[in-house]
Amino acid sequence: MNLPHSTPRPDLILQVSGLCPPSCLQDTVTDKDRQNSRLDGGQEELPSNKLQQLQREQQRRRRRRRRTQGHEKKKKKKKEKLQVVVLSLNFLPLSVESTRSGSEECSRGSNPRCFFMMEEPATRELDMSLSDGASDDELPMTLPTDGSVRKGCDPFAQTQRSKLQHRRARINQQINKEMRMRAGAENLFRATTNNKVRETVAMELSFVNSNLQLLKEELEELNSNMEAYQTDSEAVNVPMIPLGLKETKEVDFTLSIQDFICEHYGEDSSLYEQEIRELMELRQAMRTPSRNQAGLELLMEYYNQLFYLDQRFFPPLRNLGVHFHWYDSLTGVPSCQRALAFEKGSVLFNIGALFTQIGARQDRSAAAGIDRAIDAFQRAAGAFNYLKENFSNAPSLDMSGPSLCMLVRLMVAQVQECIFERVTLTTRDAHFTSQLRLAQEAARVSDVYLLVQQTMTQPLMKDYVPFSWASMVQVKSEHFRALSHYYTAVALCDHMSSAEEEEEEEEEEKEERQEQEEAETAFLQFYVSAPVGPSLSLILRDPEKRRKLGKAHLRRAVIRHEEAMRVHGLCKILRKMDILQDVLSLTHKRSLDKYSELDREDDFDETAEAPEIQSQTHQKPDITPTDFSTVQVTDIFQRLGPLSVFCARARWGPVRLVLLQRREGGLGLTLRGDSPVLVAGVVPGGCAAEAGLREGDYIVAVDGDDCKWAKHSEVVHMLKSCSDRRVELSVVTLHSHDTQVERRAVMLSHGSDKENARQRLLGGAKGQSSASLLNWNRKKKSDGDGVSKRLGSTFSLSFGSIRDTEAMY
C-alpha cells in the first residue's frame, strides 16, 4: 500500500531541536498555509529557503546570547580578582609581582574604586545592639530563669540616650570601613610602580581622608551632646560633662573554650555548653547597661567573671585565640587585642563612664542630689585612676596615660563644682564670713578647671579632646572666677562688719567680739598677697574703702563674665545649650546691676585692680576606688573544680581510671585535704599500689560521681559505702604549677597586665590562693570546730608519718 508522501512540519522540527519557540513560527506560517495542510491530509509544504532563513536567524540569536554571557562572566571574574588584590593588600604581606599584575589590570580600564569599596569580612551587626540603653528606671529589669539575674536594658528602646548610641555605633562602623580602605590604598600606593595607578590611588586617598574627617566631626558632635545626659528637673544647673561608653563587637567563646577544656582539662566540652552560653549572654548584656545601679552591677559582675575566666582558660605563655574588638570612646577608632587585660581595662573604663552619666543626671537643686552626684563623680575618678595605675601601653588613646589623667582631673573638678553648689545651697545666712567662704570655694573651682584646661591643651590631648569640652572647661573656669569676685564684693559692700558695730555701741557681748576677730582673721588670709595701699584691717573698718575695693572686685567679675560669654559664643555646640546660656546671662546681669549700684556720678577716682583671691575649700574631693567586692558572683565554670587546683596554669596528666578491690586490710591508701581530696600515701604492695594509684594523685570521681568539690568526709563515706568491694576511682596527676604570672603580658601583648598579676599574687576573689598547690597551708575554721592542717609537700612526705588529721583506708 502506497502511503502518501508526508512532509514533516517545520514547527515541530524547530521545537524539538530547540532553535525556535512556537511563537516564532506564528509570524512566518500564514493561515493560508495551515488551511492547505489540513486539506491535504496533514501534508504541509514550506519553502526550503524560508526554513534556512529561520535557522540562520536563530543561530545569530544564540551567538549574540553567548557573546553577552561571556562578557558578563569576564566582568565578574575581573571584579573578583580585584577584590582578592584588596584583601591581600589589607591583611597579607605585599609582593611587588602580585601587586604589579593587579596594577596592570587597573591601568587597562578597570574601575579603580573597586580596590577600596569592599565590605568588612566580619558579620554585620545591628546598630541597635550597640546601644548603651535607656536611662534610669524607664525599663523593667526582667529576671531570667537561670544564669545571671542582671541583664542589660532593651537595645531597641527609643530613648534620647539610646538614639545617640545608635548614631555612634553607625559612625564607628563607617570609620572602621574607611580606615580599612585607607590602609589598602596606602599599601597599593607604596607597592605599585604604575604612575597612572599612583595618581588614581592618591585621589582616592584624598576622598577617604575627607570622609574620615567628616565622620570625626560628626562623632565629636555626638560626644559634645551633654543635654541628653542631664537631669530632667526644671532647676537651672550648669551642665556637667559626661563620657560615652566604649563600644565593642560580639565575641564567640564557644570553640576556643571547648578546645581548651578538651585539651587542658581532658573533659567532654559538650557538657559545658550551658556555661559558655551564659558567659556570652552576660557579655552581650554588658554592652547595654542601664544608667542606674543595676547597670553598674552588671558591668562589675562581668568584670569579676573575667578574673575567673583568666584563671581558667588563659595560661601564662599562650592565649585563647579570642579577639576583643573595642572602639575608642571619643574618636571611634577600632582596636583589637587577644589579651584579656584589654577586655578588663575596657570594661573598667565603661564603669567609670557610666558613673559620669549617673552623676550628670542627678538633680542638683537639692542636697541629696548633690551628694549623689559627688559620690558618682568621685567613683568615676577612682575607676579612671585605677585604670591609669594598673594598665599601661593601651592600644586606644582613650585608655592612655595622658587621657586618663585628664579624665581624673575633670572628674575632680566636677566634684569641686558640686561641693560649691552644696555650700551655696546650705548657706542661708548673709554673714560676712559666709560670703568670703563662698568666694574662696568659687575660686577653688576656677583653679581646678584651669588645671583641667591646661591638661587638655597638651600636644597629645589638644587634637583628641572635643572642642566643646575644652570650651566648656574654659567657660567654667572664667565663670567661677567671676563668681568669686562677685561674692567678695557682696561681702564688702552689703554686710556691716562687727568692727563698725563696736564703734556704735561701746558695750558689746563677748560673742560679737569673737565674731569680729574671726572676720578680721578670715579677711587677712583671704588674698594671695596684700593689696597695695592701706592695710586690710583699716579697709575693713572704713566703709568708703570697702566700697571702692568691692567695686574693683565687681569690675573683675564683669570682665570675667564677659570672657566666659565670649568663649561660649565661639562654640557652636555650647550655643545650642539654653541652660548654660541662661546661667551665664543671669550671673552677668547680676554683676552689672551690682556694679551700677556702687558706681557714683561724683566718683572720678580710677578703679583699682582687685587682688587675687586665695582659693580654699572646706571639703577636698576624694578619689574613691571601685569596690568590686560589693557584687558577689559565682564562677560560671565552677563545675571544672576548685580554682586553686583546676586552673590554666596547672599542667595535668590525663584522667586515669583505677579499679580498687577491697581486701581485709583495706584499700591501702591515705587521704588528706578536701576539694579535691589528695592521695597522701599508698601502702607498698597494697590494693591501691597494685591498681596503679600513686602518691600525689587527686581524686576527681568515685564510681562515676564527681567529687572535685567534695569534702574529705564525703569522699571517705563514698569509699566506705561501696558494698560490692570494688571501687572505681578517676584520678589526675599534677605535673607542675607555673607561678610566674607576670610574664604572660610581656609574651602575649603590648599592654602590661599588672592588674591580672596583682590579683593572682594577692589570691584573687573570695580569698582563693594562687600559691603552689604542693604547699598546703594551715587553714583555721571560724567556728572553732578544729584546725585542718595541710603541711609540707605530699611528694616529700614519708608514708610512715601519719598524723591525726590523716586517715588510712
PDB file of C-alpha atoms in Angstrom, residues 211-393:
ATOM      1  CA  ASN A 211      35.311  61.132  54.680  1.00  0.00           C
ATOM      2  CA  LEU A 212      37.255  60.308  57.831  1.00  0.00           C
ATOM      3  CA  GLN A 213      37.419  63.971  58.751  1.00  0.00           C
ATOM      4  CA  LEU A 214      33.673  64.359  58.285  1.00  0.00           C
ATOM      5  CA  LEU A 215      32.994  61.266  60.364  1.00  0.00           C
ATOM      6  CA  LYS A 216      35.323  62.537  63.070  1.00  0.00           C
ATOM      7  CA  GLU A 217      33.486  65.847  63.213  1.00  0.00           C
ATOM      8  CA  GLU A 218      30.137  64.078  63.376  1.00  0.00           C
ATOM      9  CA  LEU A 219      31.345  61.844  66.205  1.00  0.00           C
ATOM     10  CA  GLU A 220      32.748  64.869  68.018  1.00  0.00           C
ATOM     11  CA  GLU A 221      29.337  66.481  67.803  1.00  0.00           C
ATOM     12  CA  LEU A 222      27.795  63.382  69.363  1.00  0.00           C
ATOM     13  CA  ASN A 223      30.365  63.400  72.169  1.00  0.00           C
ATOM     14  CA  SER A 224      29.600  67.063  72.747  1.00  0.00           C
ATOM     15  CA  ASN A 225      25.913  66.419  73.262  1.00  0.00           C
ATOM     16  CA  MET A 226      25.612  66.873  77.011  1.00  0.00           C
ATOM     17  CA  GLU A 227      21.918  67.684  77.284  1.00  0.00           C
ATOM     18  CA  ALA A 228      20.843  64.077  76.715  1.00  0.00           C
ATOM     19  CA  TYR A 229      22.639  63.046  79.909  1.00  0.00           C
ATOM     20  CA  GLN A 230      21.481  65.910  82.137  1.00  0.00           C
ATOM     21  CA  THR A 231      18.638  65.853  84.619  1.00  0.00           C
ATOM     22  CA  ASP A 232      15.037  66.451  83.600  1.00  0.00           C
ATOM     23  CA  SER A 233      14.479  68.771  86.532  1.00  0.00           C
ATOM     24  CA  GLU A 234      13.359  72.327  85.890  1.00  0.00           C
ATOM     25  CA  ALA A 235      16.080  73.693  88.164  1.00  0.00           C
ATOM     26  CA  VAL A 236      18.760  75.755  86.447  1.00  0.00           C
ATOM     27  CA  ASN A 237      22.111  73.998  86.910  1.00  0.00           C
ATOM     28  CA  VAL A 238      25.344  74.317  84.974  1.00  0.00           C
ATOM     29  CA  PRO A 239      25.602  71.185  82.751  1.00  0.00           C
ATOM     30  CA  MET A 240      28.162  68.547  83.638  1.00  0.00           C
ATOM     31  CA  ILE A 241      30.411  66.737  81.151  1.00  0.00           C
ATOM     32  CA  PRO A 242      29.549  63.015  80.837  1.00  0.00           C
ATOM     33  CA  LEU A 243      31.544  60.393  78.985  1.00  0.00           C
ATOM     34  CA  GLY A 244      30.101  57.987  76.438  1.00  0.00           C
ATOM     35  CA  LEU A 245      30.596  54.234  76.714  1.00  0.00           C
ATOM     36  CA  LYS A 246      33.167  52.339  74.736  1.00  0.00           C
ATOM     37  CA  GLU A 247      31.500  50.029  72.244  1.00  0.00           C
ATOM     38  CA  THR A 248      32.510  46.528  71.337  1.00  0.00           C
ATOM     39  CA  LYS A 249      31.688  43.746  68.934  1.00  0.00           C
ATOM     40  CA  GLU A 250      30.271  40.371  69.828  1.00  0.00           C
ATOM     41  CA  VAL A 251      32.742  37.681  70.892  1.00  0.00           C
ATOM     42  CA  ASP A 252      32.194  33.974  70.367  1.00  0.00           C
ATOM     43  CA  PHE A 253      33.924  31.967  73.101  1.00  0.00           C
ATOM     44  CA  THR A 254      32.436  28.630  72.078  1.00  0.00           C
ATOM     45  CA  LEU A 255      35.154  26.970  70.020  1.00  0.00           C
ATOM     46  CA  SER A 256      38.084  28.401  71.966  1.00  0.00           C
ATOM     47  CA  ILE A 257      36.795  27.380  75.389  1.00  0.00           C
ATOM     48  CA  GLN A 258      35.620  23.967  74.186  1.00  0.00           C
ATOM     49  CA  ASP A 259      39.009  23.207  72.663  1.00  0.00           C
ATOM     50  CA  PHE A 260      40.781  24.281  75.845  1.00  0.00           C
ATOM     51  CA  ILE A 261      38.501  22.162  78.033  1.00  0.00           C
ATOM     52  CA  CYS A 262      39.182  19.106  75.893  1.00  0.00           C
ATOM     53  CA  GLU A 263      42.910  19.726  75.637  1.00  0.00           C
ATOM     54  CA  HIS A 264      43.774  21.002  79.098  1.00  0.00           C
ATOM     55  CA  TYR A 265      41.161  19.570  81.437  1.00  0.00           C
ATOM     56  CA  GLY A 266      40.516  16.364  79.481  1.00  0.00           C
ATOM     57  CA  GLU A 267      36.748  16.590  79.771  1.00  0.00           C
ATOM     58  CA  ASP A 268      33.887  16.463  77.311  1.00  0.00           C
ATOM     59  CA  SER A 269      33.403  20.070  76.184  1.00  0.00           C
ATOM     60  CA  SER A 270      29.795  19.470  75.190  1.00  0.00           C
ATOM     61  CA  LEU A 271      28.933  19.232  78.877  1.00  0.00           C
ATOM     62  CA  TYR A 272      29.798  22.919  79.314  1.00  0.00           C
ATOM     63  CA  GLU A 273      27.693  24.419  76.546  1.00  0.00           C
ATOM     64  CA  GLN A 274      25.319  25.959  79.085  1.00  0.00           C
ATOM     65  CA  GLU A 275      28.185  27.691  80.913  1.00  0.00           C
ATOM     66  CA  ILE A 276      29.629  29.050  77.669  1.00  0.00           C
ATOM     67  CA  ARG A 277      26.208  30.318  76.621  1.00  0.00           C
ATOM     68  CA  GLU A 278      25.757  32.002  79.995  1.00  0.00           C
ATOM     69  CA  LEU A 279      29.125  33.759  79.661  1.00  0.00           C
ATOM     70  CA  MET A 280      28.284  35.030  76.184  1.00  0.00           C
ATOM     71  CA  GLU A 281      24.851  36.233  77.322  1.00  0.00           C
ATOM     72  CA  LEU A 282      26.454  38.084  80.208  1.00  0.00           C
ATOM     73  CA  ARG A 283      28.870  39.832  77.852  1.00  0.00           C
ATOM     74  CA  GLN A 284      26.085  40.696  75.462  1.00  0.00           C
ATOM     75  CA  ALA A 285      24.062  42.208  78.308  1.00  0.00           C
ATOM     76  CA  MET A 286      27.118  44.119  79.474  1.00  0.00           C
ATOM     77  CA  ARG A 287      27.145  46.022  76.184  1.00  0.00           C
ATOM     78  CA  THR A 288      23.852  47.776  77.034  1.00  0.00           C
ATOM     79  CA  PRO A 289      23.894  48.662  80.738  1.00  0.00           C
ATOM     80  CA  SER A 290      21.116  50.781  82.163  1.00  0.00           C
ATOM     81  CA  ARG A 291      22.036  54.152  83.643  1.00  0.00           C
ATOM     82  CA  ASN A 292      21.482  53.191  87.272  1.00  0.00           C
ATOM     83  CA  GLN A 293      22.863  50.937  89.981  1.00  0.00           C
ATOM     84  CA  ALA A 294      21.719  47.817  88.126  1.00  0.00           C
ATOM     85  CA  GLY A 295      23.854  48.775  85.122  1.00  0.00           C
ATOM     86  CA  LEU A 296      26.882  49.271  87.348  1.00  0.00           C
ATOM     87  CA  GLU A 297      26.370  45.896  88.997  1.00  0.00           C
ATOM     88  CA  LEU A 298      26.091  44.284  85.571  1.00  0.00           C
ATOM     89  CA  LEU A 299      29.459  45.695  84.489  1.00  0.00           C
ATOM     90  CA  MET A 300      31.071  44.743  87.792  1.00  0.00           C
ATOM     91  CA  GLU A 301      29.702  41.216  87.569  1.00  0.00           C
ATOM     92  CA  TYR A 302      31.243  40.714  84.145  1.00  0.00           C
ATOM     93  CA  TYR A 303      34.489  42.281  85.372  1.00  0.00           C
ATOM     94  CA  ASN A 304      34.619  39.810  88.264  1.00  0.00           C
ATOM     95  CA  GLN A 305      33.849  36.923  85.928  1.00  0.00           C
ATOM     96  CA  LEU A 306      36.838  37.929  83.807  1.00  0.00           C
ATOM     97  CA  PHE A 307      39.073  37.084  86.764  1.00  0.00           C
ATOM     98  CA  TYR A 308      37.736  33.522  86.823  1.00  0.00           C
ATOM     99  CA  LEU A 309      37.956  33.354  83.031  1.00  0.00           C
ATOM    100  CA  ASP A 310      41.602  34.401  83.166  1.00  0.00           C
ATOM    101  CA  GLN A 311      42.402  31.771  85.787  1.00  0.00           C
ATOM    102  CA  ARG A 312      40.538  29.000  83.981  1.00  0.00           C
ATOM    103  CA  PHE A 313      41.438  29.458  80.316  1.00  0.00           C
ATOM    104  CA  PHE A 314      44.394  31.839  79.908  1.00  0.00           C
ATOM    105  CA  PRO A 315      47.714  30.128  80.692  1.00  0.00           C
ATOM    106  CA  PRO A 316      50.778  32.346  81.141  1.00  0.00           C
ATOM    107  CA  LEU A 317      52.593  31.539  77.904  1.00  0.00           C
ATOM    108  CA  ARG A 318      49.741  31.301  75.415  1.00  0.00           C
ATOM    109  CA  ASN A 319      46.427  32.912  74.575  1.00  0.00           C
ATOM    110  CA  LEU A 320      42.969  31.561  74.000  1.00  0.00           C
ATOM    111  CA  GLY A 321      42.758  32.830  70.413  1.00  0.00           C
ATOM    112  CA  VAL A 322      39.819  35.148  71.103  1.00  0.00           C
ATOM    113  CA  HIS A 323      39.986  38.651  69.642  1.00  0.00           C
ATOM    114  CA  PHE A 324      38.450  41.504  71.617  1.00  0.00           C
ATOM    115  CA  HIS A 325      37.325  44.450  69.474  1.00  0.00           C
ATOM    116  CA  TRP A 326      36.687  47.801  71.166  1.00  0.00           C
ATOM    117  CA  TYR A 327      36.131  51.287  69.756  1.00  0.00           C
ATOM    118  CA  ASP A 328      37.666  54.464  71.116  1.00  0.00           C
ATOM    119  CA  SER A 329      35.175  56.398  73.208  1.00  0.00           C
ATOM    120  CA  LEU A 330      35.894  59.770  71.560  1.00  0.00           C
ATOM    121  CA  THR A 331      37.336  59.058  68.112  1.00  0.00           C
ATOM    122  CA  GLY A 332      35.676  55.743  67.246  1.00  0.00           C
ATOM    123  CA  VAL A 333      38.986  54.212  66.113  1.00  0.00           C
ATOM    124  CA  PRO A 334      38.793  50.417  66.465  1.00  0.00           C
ATOM    125  CA  SER A 335      41.346  48.430  68.477  1.00  0.00           C
ATOM    126  CA  CYS A 336      41.769  44.672  68.628  1.00  0.00           C
ATOM    127  CA  GLN A 337      43.808  42.536  71.006  1.00  0.00           C
ATOM    128  CA  ARG A 338      43.831  38.966  72.230  1.00  0.00           C
ATOM    129  CA  ALA A 339      44.938  39.902  75.747  1.00  0.00           C
ATOM    130  CA  LEU A 340      42.256  39.604  78.404  1.00  0.00           C
ATOM    131  CA  ALA A 341      43.763  42.652  80.125  1.00  0.00           C
ATOM    132  CA  PHE A 342      42.472  44.789  77.250  1.00  0.00           C
ATOM    133  CA  GLU A 343      38.968  43.427  77.829  1.00  0.00           C
ATOM    134  CA  LYS A 344      39.160  44.119  81.562  1.00  0.00           C
ATOM    135  CA  GLY A 345      40.526  47.608  81.034  1.00  0.00           C
ATOM    136  CA  SER A 346      37.742  48.456  78.591  1.00  0.00           C
ATOM    137  CA  VAL A 347      35.067  47.213  80.992  1.00  0.00           C
ATOM    138  CA  LEU A 348      36.619  49.245  83.804  1.00  0.00           C
ATOM    139  CA  PHE A 349      36.615  52.292  81.537  1.00  0.00           C
ATOM    140  CA  ASN A 350      32.902  51.787  80.898  1.00  0.00           C
ATOM    141  CA  ILE A 351      32.296  51.565  84.640  1.00  0.00           C
ATOM    142  CA  GLY A 352      33.881  54.987  85.056  1.00  0.00           C
ATOM    143  CA  ALA A 353      31.967  56.363  82.063  1.00  0.00           C
ATOM    144  CA  LEU A 354      28.674  55.083  83.463  1.00  0.00           C
ATOM    145  CA  PHE A 355      29.449  56.782  86.789  1.00  0.00           C
ATOM    146  CA  THR A 356      29.886  60.077  84.911  1.00  0.00           C
ATOM    147  CA  GLN A 357      26.477  59.661  83.260  1.00  0.00           C
ATOM    148  CA  ILE A 358      24.837  58.861  86.589  1.00  0.00           C
ATOM    149  CA  GLY A 359      26.462  61.903  88.174  1.00  0.00           C
ATOM    150  CA  ALA A 360      25.412  64.205  85.328  1.00  0.00           C
ATOM    151  CA  ARG A 361      21.741  63.205  85.555  1.00  0.00           C
ATOM    152  CA  GLN A 362      21.329  63.976  89.262  1.00  0.00           C
ATOM    153  CA  ASP A 363      19.046  66.825  90.299  1.00  0.00           C
ATOM    154  CA  ARG A 364      21.466  69.204  91.984  1.00  0.00           C
ATOM    155  CA  SER A 365      18.778  71.590  93.191  1.00  0.00           C
ATOM    156  CA  ALA A 366      18.577  69.556  96.425  1.00  0.00           C
ATOM    157  CA  ALA A 367      21.289  68.493  98.858  1.00  0.00           C
ATOM    158  CA  ALA A 368      20.543  64.782  98.362  1.00  0.00           C
ATOM    159  CA  GLY A 369      21.030  65.057  94.587  1.00  0.00           C
ATOM    160  CA  ILE A 370      24.295  66.939  95.070  1.00  0.00           C
ATOM    161  CA  ASP A 371      25.593  64.240  97.412  1.00  0.00           C
ATOM    162  CA  ARG A 372      24.742  61.538  94.882  1.00  0.00           C
ATOM    163  CA  ALA A 373      26.470  63.479  92.123  1.00  0.00           C
ATOM    164  CA  ILE A 374      29.584  63.932  94.292  1.00  0.00           C
ATOM    165  CA  ASP A 375      29.692  60.208  95.045  1.00  0.00           C
ATOM    166  CA  ALA A 376      29.263  59.275  91.374  1.00  0.00           C
ATOM    167  CA  PHE A 377      31.986  61.615  90.095  1.00  0.00           C
ATOM    168  CA  GLN A 378      34.386  60.516  92.849  1.00  0.00           C
ATOM    169  CA  ARG A 379      33.847  56.865  91.909  1.00  0.00           C
ATOM    170  CA  ALA A 380      34.364  57.717  88.248  1.00  0.00           C
ATOM    171  CA  ALA A 381      37.660  59.379  89.137  1.00  0.00           C
ATOM    172  CA  GLY A 382      38.594  56.278  91.133  1.00  0.00           C
ATOM    173  CA  ALA A 383      37.893  53.970  88.197  1.00  0.00           C
ATOM    174  CA  PHE A 384      39.952  56.069  85.772  1.00  0.00           C
ATOM    175  CA  ASN A 385      42.771  56.443  88.299  1.00  0.00           C
ATOM    176  CA  TYR A 386      42.850  52.669  88.929  1.00  0.00           C
ATOM    177  CA  LEU A 387      42.979  52.116  85.184  1.00  0.00           C
ATOM    178  CA  LYS A 388      45.826  54.625  84.837  1.00  0.00           C
ATOM    179  CA  GLU A 389      47.903  52.977  87.546  1.00  0.00           C
ATOM    180  CA  ASN A 390      47.376  49.327  86.613  1.00  0.00           C
ATOM    181  CA  PHE A 391      47.016  49.192  82.821  1.00  0.00           C
ATOM    182  CA  SER A 392      49.795  50.626  80.679  1.00  0.00           C
ATOM    183  CA  ASN A 393      50.549  50.732  76.945  1.00  0.00           C
TER     184      ASN A 393
END
